Coordinates of C-alpha atoms and ligand atoms in Angstrom, one line a residue:
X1 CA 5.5 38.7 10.0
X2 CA 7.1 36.5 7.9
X3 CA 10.6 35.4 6.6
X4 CA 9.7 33.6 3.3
X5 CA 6.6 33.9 1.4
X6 CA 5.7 31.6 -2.2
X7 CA 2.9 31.3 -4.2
X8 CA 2.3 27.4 -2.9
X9 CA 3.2 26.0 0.1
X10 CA 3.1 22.2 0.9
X11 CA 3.5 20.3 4.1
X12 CA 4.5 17.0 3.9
X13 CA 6.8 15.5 1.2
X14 CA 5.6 12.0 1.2
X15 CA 4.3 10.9 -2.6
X16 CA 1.5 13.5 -2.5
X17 CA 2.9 16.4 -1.6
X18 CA 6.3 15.6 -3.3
X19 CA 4.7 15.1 -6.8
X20 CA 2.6 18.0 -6.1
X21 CA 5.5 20.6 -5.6
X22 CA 7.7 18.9 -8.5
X23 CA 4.6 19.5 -10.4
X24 CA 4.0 23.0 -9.5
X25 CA 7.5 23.8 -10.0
X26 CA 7.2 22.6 -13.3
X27 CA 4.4 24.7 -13.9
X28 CA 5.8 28.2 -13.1
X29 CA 4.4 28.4 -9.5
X30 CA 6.8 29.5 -6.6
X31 CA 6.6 26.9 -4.7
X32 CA 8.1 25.7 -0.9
X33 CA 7.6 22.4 0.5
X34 CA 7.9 21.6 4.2
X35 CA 8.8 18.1 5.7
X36 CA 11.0 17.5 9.2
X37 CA 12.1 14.4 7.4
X38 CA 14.2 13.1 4.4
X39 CA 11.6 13.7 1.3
X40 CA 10.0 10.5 0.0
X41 CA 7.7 10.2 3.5
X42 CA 6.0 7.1 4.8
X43 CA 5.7 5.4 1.5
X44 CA 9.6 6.0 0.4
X45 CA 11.0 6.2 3.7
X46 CA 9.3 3.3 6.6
X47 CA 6.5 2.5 3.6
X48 CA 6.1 0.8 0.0
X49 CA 10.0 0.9 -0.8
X50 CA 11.3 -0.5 2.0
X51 CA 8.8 -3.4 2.7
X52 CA 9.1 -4.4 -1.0
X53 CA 12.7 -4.5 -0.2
X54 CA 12.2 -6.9 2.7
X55 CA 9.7 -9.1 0.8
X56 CA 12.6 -8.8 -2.4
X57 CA 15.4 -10.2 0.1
X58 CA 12.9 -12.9 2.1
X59 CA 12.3 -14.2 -1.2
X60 CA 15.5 -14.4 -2.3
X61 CA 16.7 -16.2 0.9
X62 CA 13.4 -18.8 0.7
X63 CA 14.4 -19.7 -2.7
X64 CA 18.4 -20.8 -1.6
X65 CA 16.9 -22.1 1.6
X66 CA 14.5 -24.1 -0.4
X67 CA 17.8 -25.1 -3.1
X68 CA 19.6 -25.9 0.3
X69 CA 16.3 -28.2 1.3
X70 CA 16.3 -30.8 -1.5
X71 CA 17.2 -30.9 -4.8
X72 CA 15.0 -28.3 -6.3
X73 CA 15.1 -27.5 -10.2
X74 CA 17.9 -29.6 -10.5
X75 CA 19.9 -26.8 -8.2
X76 CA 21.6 -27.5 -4.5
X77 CA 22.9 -25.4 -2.3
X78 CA 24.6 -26.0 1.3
X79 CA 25.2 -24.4 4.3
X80 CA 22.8 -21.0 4.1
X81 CA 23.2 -18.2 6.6
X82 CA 21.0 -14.4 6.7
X83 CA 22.7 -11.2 8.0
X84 CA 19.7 -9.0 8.5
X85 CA 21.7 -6.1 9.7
X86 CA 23.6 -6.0 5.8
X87 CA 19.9 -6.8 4.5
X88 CA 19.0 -3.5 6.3
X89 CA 21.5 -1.7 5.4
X90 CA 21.3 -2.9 1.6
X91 CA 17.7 -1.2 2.2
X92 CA 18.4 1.8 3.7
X93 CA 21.1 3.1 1.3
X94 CA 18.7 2.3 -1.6
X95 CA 15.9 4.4 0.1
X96 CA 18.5 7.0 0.8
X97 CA 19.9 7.3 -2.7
X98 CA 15.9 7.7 -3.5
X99 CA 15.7 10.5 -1.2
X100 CA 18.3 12.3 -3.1
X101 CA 16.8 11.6 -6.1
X102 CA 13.2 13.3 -4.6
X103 CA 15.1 16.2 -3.4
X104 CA 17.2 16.5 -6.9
X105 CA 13.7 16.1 -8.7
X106 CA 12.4 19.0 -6.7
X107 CA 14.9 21.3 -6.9
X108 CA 15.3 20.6 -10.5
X109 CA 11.9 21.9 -11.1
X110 CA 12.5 25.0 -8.9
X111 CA 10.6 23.5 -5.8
X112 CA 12.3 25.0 -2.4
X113 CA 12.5 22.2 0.3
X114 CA 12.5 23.4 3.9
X115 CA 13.9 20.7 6.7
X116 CA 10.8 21.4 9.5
X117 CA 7.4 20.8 10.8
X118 CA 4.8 23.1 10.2
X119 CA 1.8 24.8 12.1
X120 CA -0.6 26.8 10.6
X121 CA -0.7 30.2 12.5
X122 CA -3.9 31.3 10.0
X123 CA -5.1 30.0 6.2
X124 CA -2.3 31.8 5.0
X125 CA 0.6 31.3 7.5
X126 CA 2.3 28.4 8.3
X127 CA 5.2 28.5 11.2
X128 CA 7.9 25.6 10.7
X129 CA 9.7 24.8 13.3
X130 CA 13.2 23.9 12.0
X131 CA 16.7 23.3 13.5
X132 CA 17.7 26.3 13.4
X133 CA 14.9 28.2 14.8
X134 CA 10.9 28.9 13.7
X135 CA 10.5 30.4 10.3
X136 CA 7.2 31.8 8.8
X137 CA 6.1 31.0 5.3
X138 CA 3.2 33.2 3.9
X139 CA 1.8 31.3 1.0
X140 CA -1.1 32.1 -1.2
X141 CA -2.2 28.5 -1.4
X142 CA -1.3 25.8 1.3
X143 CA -1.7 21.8 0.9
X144 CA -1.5 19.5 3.5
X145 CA -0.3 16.0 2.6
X146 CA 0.5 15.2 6.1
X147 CA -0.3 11.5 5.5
X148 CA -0.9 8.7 8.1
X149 CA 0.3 6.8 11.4
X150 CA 0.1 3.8 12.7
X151 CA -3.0 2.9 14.5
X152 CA -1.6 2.2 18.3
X153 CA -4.0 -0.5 20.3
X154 CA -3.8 1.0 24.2
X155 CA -3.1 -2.8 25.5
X156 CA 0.1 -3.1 23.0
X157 CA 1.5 0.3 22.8
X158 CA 4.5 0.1 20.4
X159 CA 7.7 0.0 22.1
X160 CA 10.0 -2.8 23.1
X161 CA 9.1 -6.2 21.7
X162 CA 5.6 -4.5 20.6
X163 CA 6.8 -3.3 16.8
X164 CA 5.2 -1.1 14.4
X165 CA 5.7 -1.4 10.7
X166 CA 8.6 1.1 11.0
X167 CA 10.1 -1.0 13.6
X168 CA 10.1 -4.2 12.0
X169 CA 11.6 -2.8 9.0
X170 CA 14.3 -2.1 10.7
X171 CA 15.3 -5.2 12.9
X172 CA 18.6 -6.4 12.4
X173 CA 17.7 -9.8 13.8
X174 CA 15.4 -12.3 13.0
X175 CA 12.5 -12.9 15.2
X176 CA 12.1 -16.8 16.3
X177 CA 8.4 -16.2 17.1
X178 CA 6.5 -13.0 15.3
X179 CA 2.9 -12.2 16.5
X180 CA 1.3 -10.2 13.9
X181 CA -1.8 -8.7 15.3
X182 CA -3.9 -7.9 11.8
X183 CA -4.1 -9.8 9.0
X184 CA -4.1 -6.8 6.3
X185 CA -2.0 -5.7 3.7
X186 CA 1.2 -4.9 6.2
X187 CA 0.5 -7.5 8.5
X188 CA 0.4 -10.2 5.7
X189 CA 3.1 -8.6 3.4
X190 CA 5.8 -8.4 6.1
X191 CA 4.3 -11.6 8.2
X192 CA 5.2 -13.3 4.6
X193 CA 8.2 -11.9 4.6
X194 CA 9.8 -12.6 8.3
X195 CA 8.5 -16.1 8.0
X196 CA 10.5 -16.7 4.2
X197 CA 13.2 -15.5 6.5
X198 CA 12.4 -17.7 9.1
X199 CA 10.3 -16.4 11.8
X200 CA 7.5 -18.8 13.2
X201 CA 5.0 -16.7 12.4
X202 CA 1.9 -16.3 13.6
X203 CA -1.0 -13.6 12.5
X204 CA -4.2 -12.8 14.6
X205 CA -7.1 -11.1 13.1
X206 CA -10.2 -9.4 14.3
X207 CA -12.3 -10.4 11.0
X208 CA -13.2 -13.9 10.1
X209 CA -11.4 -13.4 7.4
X210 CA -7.8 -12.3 6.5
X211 CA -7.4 -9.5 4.1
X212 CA -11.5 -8.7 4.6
X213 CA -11.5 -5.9 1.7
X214 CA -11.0 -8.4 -1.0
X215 CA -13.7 -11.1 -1.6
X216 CA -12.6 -14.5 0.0
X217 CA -12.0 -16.3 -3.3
X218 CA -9.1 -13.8 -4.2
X219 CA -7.6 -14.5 -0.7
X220 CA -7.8 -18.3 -0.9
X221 CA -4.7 -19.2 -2.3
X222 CA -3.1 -16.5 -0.3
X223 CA -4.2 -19.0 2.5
X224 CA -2.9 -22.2 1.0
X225 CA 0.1 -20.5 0.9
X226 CA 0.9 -19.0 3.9
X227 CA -0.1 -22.7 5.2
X228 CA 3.0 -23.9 3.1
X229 CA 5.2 -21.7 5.0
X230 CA 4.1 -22.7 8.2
X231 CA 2.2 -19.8 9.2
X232 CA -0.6 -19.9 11.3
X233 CA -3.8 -17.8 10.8
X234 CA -6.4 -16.8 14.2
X235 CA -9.2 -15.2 12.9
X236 CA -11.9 -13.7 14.8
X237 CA -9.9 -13.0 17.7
X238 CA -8.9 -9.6 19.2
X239 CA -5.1 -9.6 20.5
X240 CA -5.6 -8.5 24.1
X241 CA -2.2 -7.9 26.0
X242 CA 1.5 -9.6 25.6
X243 CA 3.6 -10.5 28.7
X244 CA 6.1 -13.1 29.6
X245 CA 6.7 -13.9 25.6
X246 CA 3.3 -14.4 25.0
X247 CA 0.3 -12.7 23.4
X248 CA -3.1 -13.3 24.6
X249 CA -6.2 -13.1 22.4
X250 CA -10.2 -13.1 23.2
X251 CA -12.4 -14.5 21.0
X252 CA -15.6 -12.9 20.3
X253 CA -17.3 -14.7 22.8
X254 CA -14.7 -13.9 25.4
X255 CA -12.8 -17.1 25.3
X256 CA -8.9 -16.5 25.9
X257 CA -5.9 -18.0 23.8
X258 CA -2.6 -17.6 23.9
X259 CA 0.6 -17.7 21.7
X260 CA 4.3 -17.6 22.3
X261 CA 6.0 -14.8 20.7
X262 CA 9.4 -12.6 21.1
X263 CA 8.1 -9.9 19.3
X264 CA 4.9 -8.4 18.0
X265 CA 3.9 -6.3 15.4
X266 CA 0.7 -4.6 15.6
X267 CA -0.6 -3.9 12.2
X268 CA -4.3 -2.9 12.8
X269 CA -4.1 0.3 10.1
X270 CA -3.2 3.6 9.7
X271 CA -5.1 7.3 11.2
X272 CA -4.5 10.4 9.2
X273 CA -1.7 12.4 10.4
X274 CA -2.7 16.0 11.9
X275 CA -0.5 16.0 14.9
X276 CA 0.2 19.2 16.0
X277 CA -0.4 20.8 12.6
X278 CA -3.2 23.6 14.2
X279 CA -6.2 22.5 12.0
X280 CA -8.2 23.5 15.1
X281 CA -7.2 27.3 14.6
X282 CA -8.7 26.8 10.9
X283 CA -11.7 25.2 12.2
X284 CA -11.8 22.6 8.9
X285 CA -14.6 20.1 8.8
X286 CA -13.8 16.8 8.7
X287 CA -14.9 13.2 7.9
X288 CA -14.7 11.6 10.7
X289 CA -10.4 11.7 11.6
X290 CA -10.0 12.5 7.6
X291 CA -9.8 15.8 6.0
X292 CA -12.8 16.7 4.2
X293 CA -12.2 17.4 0.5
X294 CA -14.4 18.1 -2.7
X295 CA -13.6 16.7 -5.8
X296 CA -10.5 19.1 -6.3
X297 CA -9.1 18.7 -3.2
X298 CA -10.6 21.2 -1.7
X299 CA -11.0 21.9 2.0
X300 CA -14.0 24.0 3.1
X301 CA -11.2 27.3 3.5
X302 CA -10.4 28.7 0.6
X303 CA -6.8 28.5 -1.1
X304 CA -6.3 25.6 1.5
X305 CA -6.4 22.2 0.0
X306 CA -5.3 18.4 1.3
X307 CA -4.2 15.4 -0.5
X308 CA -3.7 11.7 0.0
X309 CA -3.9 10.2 3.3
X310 CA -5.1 12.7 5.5
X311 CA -8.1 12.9 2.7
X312 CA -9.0 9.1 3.3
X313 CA -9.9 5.6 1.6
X314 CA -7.5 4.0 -0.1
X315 CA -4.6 5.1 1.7
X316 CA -2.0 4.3 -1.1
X317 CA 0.2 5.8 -2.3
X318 CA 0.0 6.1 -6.2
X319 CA -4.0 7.8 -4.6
X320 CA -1.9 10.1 -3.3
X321 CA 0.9 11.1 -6.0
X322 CA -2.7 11.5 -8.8
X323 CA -4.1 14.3 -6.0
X324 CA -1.1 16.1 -5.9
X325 CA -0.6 16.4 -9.5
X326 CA -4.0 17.1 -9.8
X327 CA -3.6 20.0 -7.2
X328 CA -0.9 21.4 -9.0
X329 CA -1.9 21.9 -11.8
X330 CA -5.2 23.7 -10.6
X331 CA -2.8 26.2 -8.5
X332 CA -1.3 26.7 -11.6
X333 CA -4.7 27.7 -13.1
X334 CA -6.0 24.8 -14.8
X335 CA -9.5 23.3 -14.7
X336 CA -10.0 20.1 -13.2
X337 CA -11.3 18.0 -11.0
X338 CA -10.9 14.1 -9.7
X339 CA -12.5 12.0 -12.6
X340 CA -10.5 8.8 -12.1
X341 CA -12.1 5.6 -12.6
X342 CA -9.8 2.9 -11.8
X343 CA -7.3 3.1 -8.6
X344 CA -5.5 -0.6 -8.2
X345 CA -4.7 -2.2 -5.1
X346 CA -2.2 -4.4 -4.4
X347 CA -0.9 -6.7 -1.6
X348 CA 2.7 -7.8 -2.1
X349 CA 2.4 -11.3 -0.6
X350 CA 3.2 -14.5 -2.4
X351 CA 1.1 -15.1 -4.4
X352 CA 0.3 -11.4 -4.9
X353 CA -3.5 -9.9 -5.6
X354 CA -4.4 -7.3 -7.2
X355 CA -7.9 -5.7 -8.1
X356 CA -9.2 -2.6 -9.6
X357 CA -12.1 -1.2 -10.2
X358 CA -15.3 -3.8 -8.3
X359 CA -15.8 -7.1 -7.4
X360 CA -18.5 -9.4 -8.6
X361 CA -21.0 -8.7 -5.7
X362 CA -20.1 -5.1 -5.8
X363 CA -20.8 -5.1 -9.8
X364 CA -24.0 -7.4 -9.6
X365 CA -25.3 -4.6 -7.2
X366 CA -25.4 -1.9 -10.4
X367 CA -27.1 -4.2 -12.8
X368 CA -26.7 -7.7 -14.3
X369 CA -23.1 -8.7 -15.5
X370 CA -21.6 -12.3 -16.6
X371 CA -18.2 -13.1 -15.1
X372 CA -15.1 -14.8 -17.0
X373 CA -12.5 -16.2 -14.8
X374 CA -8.7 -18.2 -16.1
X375 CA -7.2 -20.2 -14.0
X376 CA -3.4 -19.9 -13.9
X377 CA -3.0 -23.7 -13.7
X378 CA -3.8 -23.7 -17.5
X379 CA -1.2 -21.1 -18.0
X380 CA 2.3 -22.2 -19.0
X381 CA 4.1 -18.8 -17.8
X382 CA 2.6 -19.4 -14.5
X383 CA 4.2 -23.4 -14.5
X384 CA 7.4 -22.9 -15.3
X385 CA 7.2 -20.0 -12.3
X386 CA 6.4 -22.6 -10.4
X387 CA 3.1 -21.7 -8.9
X388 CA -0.2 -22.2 -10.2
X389 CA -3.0 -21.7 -7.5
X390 CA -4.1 -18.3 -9.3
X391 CA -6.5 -17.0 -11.6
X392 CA -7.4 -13.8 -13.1
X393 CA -11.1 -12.7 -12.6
X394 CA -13.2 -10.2 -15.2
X395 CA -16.6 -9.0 -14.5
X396 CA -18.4 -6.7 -17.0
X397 CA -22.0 -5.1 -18.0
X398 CA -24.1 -7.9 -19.3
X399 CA -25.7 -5.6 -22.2
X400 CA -22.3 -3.5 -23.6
X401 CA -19.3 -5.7 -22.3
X402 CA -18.2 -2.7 -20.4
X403 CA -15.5 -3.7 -18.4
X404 CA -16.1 -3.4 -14.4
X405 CA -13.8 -5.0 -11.9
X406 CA -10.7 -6.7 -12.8
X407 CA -9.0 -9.2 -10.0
X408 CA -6.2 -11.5 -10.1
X409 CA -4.3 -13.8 -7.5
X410 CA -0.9 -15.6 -8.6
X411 CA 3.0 -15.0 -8.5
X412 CA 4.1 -11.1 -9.9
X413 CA 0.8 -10.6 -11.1
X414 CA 1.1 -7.0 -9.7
X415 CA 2.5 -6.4 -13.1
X416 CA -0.5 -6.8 -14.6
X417 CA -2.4 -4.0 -12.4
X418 CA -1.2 -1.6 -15.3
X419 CA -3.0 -3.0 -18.1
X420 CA -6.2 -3.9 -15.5
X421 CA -6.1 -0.2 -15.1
X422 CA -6.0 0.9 -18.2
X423 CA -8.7 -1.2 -19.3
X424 CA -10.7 0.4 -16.8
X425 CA -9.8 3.5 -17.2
X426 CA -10.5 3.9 -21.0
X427 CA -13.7 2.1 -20.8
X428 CA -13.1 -0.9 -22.3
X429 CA -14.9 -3.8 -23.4
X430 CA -14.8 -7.6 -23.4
X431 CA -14.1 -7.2 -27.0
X432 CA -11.3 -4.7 -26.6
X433 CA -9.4 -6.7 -24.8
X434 CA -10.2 -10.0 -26.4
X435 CA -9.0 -8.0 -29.2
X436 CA -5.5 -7.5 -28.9
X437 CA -2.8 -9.3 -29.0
X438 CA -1.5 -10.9 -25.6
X439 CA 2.6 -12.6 -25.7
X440 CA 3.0 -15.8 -25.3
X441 CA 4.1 -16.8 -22.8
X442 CA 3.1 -14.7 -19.9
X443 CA 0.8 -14.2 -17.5
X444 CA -1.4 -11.5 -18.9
X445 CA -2.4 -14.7 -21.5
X446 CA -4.8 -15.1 -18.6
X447 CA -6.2 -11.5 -18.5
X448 CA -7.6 -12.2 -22.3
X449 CA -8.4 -15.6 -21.5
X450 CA -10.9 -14.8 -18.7
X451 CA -12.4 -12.5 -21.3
X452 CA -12.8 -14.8 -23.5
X453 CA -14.3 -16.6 -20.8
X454 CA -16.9 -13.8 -20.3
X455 CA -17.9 -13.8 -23.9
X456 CA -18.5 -17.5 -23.6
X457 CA -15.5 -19.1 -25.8
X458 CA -12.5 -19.7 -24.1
X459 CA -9.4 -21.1 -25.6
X460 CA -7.2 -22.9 -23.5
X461 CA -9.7 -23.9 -20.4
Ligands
LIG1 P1 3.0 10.3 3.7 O1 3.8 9.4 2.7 O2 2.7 9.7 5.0 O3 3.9 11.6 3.9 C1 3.5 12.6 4.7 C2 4.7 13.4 5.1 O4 4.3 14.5 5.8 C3 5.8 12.7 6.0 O5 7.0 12.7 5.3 C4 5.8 13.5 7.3 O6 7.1 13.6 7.8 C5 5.3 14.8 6.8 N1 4.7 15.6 7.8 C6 3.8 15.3 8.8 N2 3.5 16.3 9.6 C7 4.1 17.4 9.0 C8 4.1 18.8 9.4 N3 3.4 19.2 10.4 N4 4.8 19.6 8.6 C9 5.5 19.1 7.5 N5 5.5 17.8 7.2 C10 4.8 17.0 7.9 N6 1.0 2.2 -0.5 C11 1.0 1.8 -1.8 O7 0.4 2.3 -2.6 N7 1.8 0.6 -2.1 C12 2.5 0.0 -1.2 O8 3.1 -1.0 -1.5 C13 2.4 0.4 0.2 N8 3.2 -0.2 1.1 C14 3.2 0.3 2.4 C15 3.9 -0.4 3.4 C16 3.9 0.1 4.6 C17 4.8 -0.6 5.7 C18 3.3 1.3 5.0 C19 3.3 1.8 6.4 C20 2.5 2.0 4.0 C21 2.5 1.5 2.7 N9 1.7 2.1 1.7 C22 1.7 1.6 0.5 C23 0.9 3.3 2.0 C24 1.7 4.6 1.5 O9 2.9 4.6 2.2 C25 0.8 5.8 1.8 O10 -0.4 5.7 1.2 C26 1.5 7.0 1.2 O11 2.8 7.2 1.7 C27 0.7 8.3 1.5 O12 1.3 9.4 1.0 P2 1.1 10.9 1.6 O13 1.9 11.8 0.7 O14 -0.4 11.1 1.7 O15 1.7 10.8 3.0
LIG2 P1 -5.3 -2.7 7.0 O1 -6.5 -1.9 7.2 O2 -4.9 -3.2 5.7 O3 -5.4 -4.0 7.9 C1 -5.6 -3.9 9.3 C2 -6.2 -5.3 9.8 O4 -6.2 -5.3 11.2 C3 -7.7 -5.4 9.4 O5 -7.8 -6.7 8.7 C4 -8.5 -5.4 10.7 O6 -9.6 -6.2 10.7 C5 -7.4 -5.9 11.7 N1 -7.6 -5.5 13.1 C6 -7.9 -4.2 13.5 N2 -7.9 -4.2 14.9 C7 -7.5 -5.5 15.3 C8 -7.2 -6.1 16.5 N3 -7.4 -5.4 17.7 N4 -6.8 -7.4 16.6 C9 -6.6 -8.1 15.4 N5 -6.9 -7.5 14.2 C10 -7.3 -6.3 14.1 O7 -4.1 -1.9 7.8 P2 -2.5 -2.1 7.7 O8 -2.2 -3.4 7.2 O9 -2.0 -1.5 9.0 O10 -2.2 -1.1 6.5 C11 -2.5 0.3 6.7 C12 -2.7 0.9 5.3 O11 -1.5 1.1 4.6 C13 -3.6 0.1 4.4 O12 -5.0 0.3 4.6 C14 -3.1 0.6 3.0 O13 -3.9 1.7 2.7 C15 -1.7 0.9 3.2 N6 -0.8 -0.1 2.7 C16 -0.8 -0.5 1.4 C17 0.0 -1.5 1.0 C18 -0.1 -1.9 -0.5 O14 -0.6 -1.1 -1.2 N7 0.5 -3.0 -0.9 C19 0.9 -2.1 1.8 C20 0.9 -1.8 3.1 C21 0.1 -0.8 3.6

């Protein structure tokens, strides 16, 4: 039995399964999507938007702080104060107004959105348990895009003064002393953030190294800077338990350390998302906690496919938003499969990096390459933004130039992760891009630069 049946039914209206229902809509396909929460999910809602808005309004407030300090640029400002609660609430109505927008796109393509959680009765049936009651949506195809939690450490469960990313986004004061247990992209981004806005902040992680997916060159200067602002980095220490205002950590050799803190936020990563969704009634095999998925999305059942998070590595959200188009439009009938090159990464911190496609090491591995690096020390865009401890990093094929791994580390370099892609994506050379014509002056000067570099004649280094 059921009281609503579609052609495609999605659970989860984060930027997967959103994009995939306004896509599908689009397309022709009757289409229902499912979410018990405002659409937008962790990315628009307790994810990318919001934190970007914290790190917007930290930055806004170091920069008068630093006015109020001395007389910087010729500007001076006195007597500064922060009202986190209006910051918040600046936030909120921004991701709010978004979450109209989402639900607006959606039903402008003819999407139907259903307030609920589902629970797949069979491949075909999902039950959604909404406020007014359970309704049943039979469905020829089903997607999950259930996305991700945070990863809970048993010794620190969140609650209290022990914060997950969702909870710090949403204090209204700020913290005199932050713990931050990992030093990854939320733990960095939003440990940057509370301590622009004045936090003593202090960030333990497991690794050696902070931010361990990126090579340690591109996180230097990262470093330096979080030095600057009076942060303190413990690496290779595991936080162990928090009481009396402080955090204790063990070394790997079982040597115990402590630091004070009002509040800590664990940001150790984030486990896919199948909470009481019934994927043990479809039996689906799995990588390891993920979803297992072919090349279109696929799970092993047929007519049920999964996107983004729940799918796996990288857990972003622009990942995500590419599946669910690309799952739309093969519901709709169209042949395709995932053939992208070039997915960037980003981590919002100041100075930001970004890298697509591989590093040096990982390039070197499929055969031998040259490397052409710019610092942004010799670029003038980069002085008169006042920071300079950057570069941006090319590797390519030694034989045909092919373009392999773009990386950069400097102030709003995320901006250039579009052109990076791009050049990834469309196969280009050295020459391509030494080719066209960068302005002057900005940043991306030192994205030809270091492909000059490469090619053995730079310019302005
Ligand atoms: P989600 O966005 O997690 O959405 C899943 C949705 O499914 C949720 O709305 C949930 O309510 C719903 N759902 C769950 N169970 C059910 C059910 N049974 N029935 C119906 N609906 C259900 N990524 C970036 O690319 N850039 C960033 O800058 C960035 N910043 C981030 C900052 C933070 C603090 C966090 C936590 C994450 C950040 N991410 C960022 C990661 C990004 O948010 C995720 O990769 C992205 O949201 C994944 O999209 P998704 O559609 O797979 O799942
Ligand atoms: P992460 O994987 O980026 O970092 C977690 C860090 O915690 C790692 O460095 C790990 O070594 C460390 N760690 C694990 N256990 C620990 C322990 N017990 N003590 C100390 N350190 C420990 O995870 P995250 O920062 O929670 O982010 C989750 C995911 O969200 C990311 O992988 C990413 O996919 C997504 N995200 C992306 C962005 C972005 O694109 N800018 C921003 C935020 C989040």
């Amino acid at each position: 039995m059921s009281d609503l049946t579609c052609q495609l039914l999605v659970l989860g209206a984060g930027p997967g399964g959103y994009v995939a229902a306004i896509r599908a809509g689009q397309l022709g396909v009757d289409t229902v999507i499912v979410d018990p929460q405002p659409p937008g999910g962790t990315c628009l809602n307790v994810g990318c938007v919001p934190s970007k808005a914290l790190i917007h309004a930290a930055d806004e407030f170091w920069k008068v702080r630093e006015a109020a300090s001395g007389d910087h640029l010729g500007i001076s400002v006195t007597g500064t104060h922060l009202d986190l609660a209006k910051t918040v609430a600046w936030k909120d109505a921004m991701v709010a107004g978004l979450n109209r927008g989402v639900g607006g796109l959606l039903r402008s393509a003819g999407a139907r959105l259903v307030t609920g959680s589902g629970r797949f009765l069979d491949g075909k049936t999902v039950a959604v348990t909404t406020e007014d009651g359970e309704r049943r949506i039979a469905a020829d195809t089903i997607v999950i895009a259930t996305g991700s939690a945070p990863v809970e450490l048993p010794r620190l469960p969140y609650g209290g003064n022990i914060l997950s990313s969702t909870d710090a986004l949403a204090l209204t004061e700020v913290p005199d002393h932050l713990a931050v247990v990992g030093g990854g992209y939320i733990g960095l981004e939003l440990g940057t953030a509370f301590a622009k806005l004045g936090s003593r902040v202090t960030i333990v992680e497991a690794e050696p190294t902070i931010l361990p997916m990126y090579d340690a060159v591109l996180t230097r200067p990262v470093l330096r800077a979080m030095e600057v602002l009076g942060i303190r980095v413990i690496t290779s220490a595991l936080a162990a338990e928090y009481h009396d205002r402080q955090l204790v950590m063990r070394s790997p050799t079982g040597e115990a350390e402590q630091v004070t803190a009002d509040k800590v936020l664990v940001t150790v990563g984030r486990r896919p998302y199948t909470d009481d969704l019934g994927l043990t009634e479809l039996a689906l095999p799995m990588d390891g906690p993920f979803i297992r998925v072919d090349d279109r999305c696929a799970t092993a059942m047929t007519g049920v496919y999964a996107i983004g998070d729940v799918t796996g590595e990288p857990m972003l959200a622009h990942r995500a938003m590419a599946q669910g188009e690309m799952v739309a439009e093969i519901v709709a009938g169209h042949r395709l499969s995932w053939d992208r090159r070039a997915i960037p990464a980003i981590t919002f911190t100041d100075p930001e990096v970004v890298s697509v496609g591989l590093s040096p090491a990982q390039a070197e591995k499929t055969g031998h390459t040259v490397v052409g690096q710019f610092p942004l020390r010799a670029n003038a865009r980069a002085m008169t933004l006042e920071f300079t401890d950057g570069f941006v990093r090319v590797v390519a094929r030694a034989d045909d130039h092919l373009i392999l791994g773009i990386s950069a580390v400097g102030r709003n370099v995320s901006e250039l992760s579009s052109a990076f892609s791009l050049t990834i994506e469309n196969g280009l050379r050295l020459e391509d891009v030494a080719g066209a014509i960068h302005a002057h002056p900005t940043q991306s000067e030192a994205f030809v630069e270091a492909c000059f570099d490469a090619l053995g004649r730079s310019l302005h280094n």
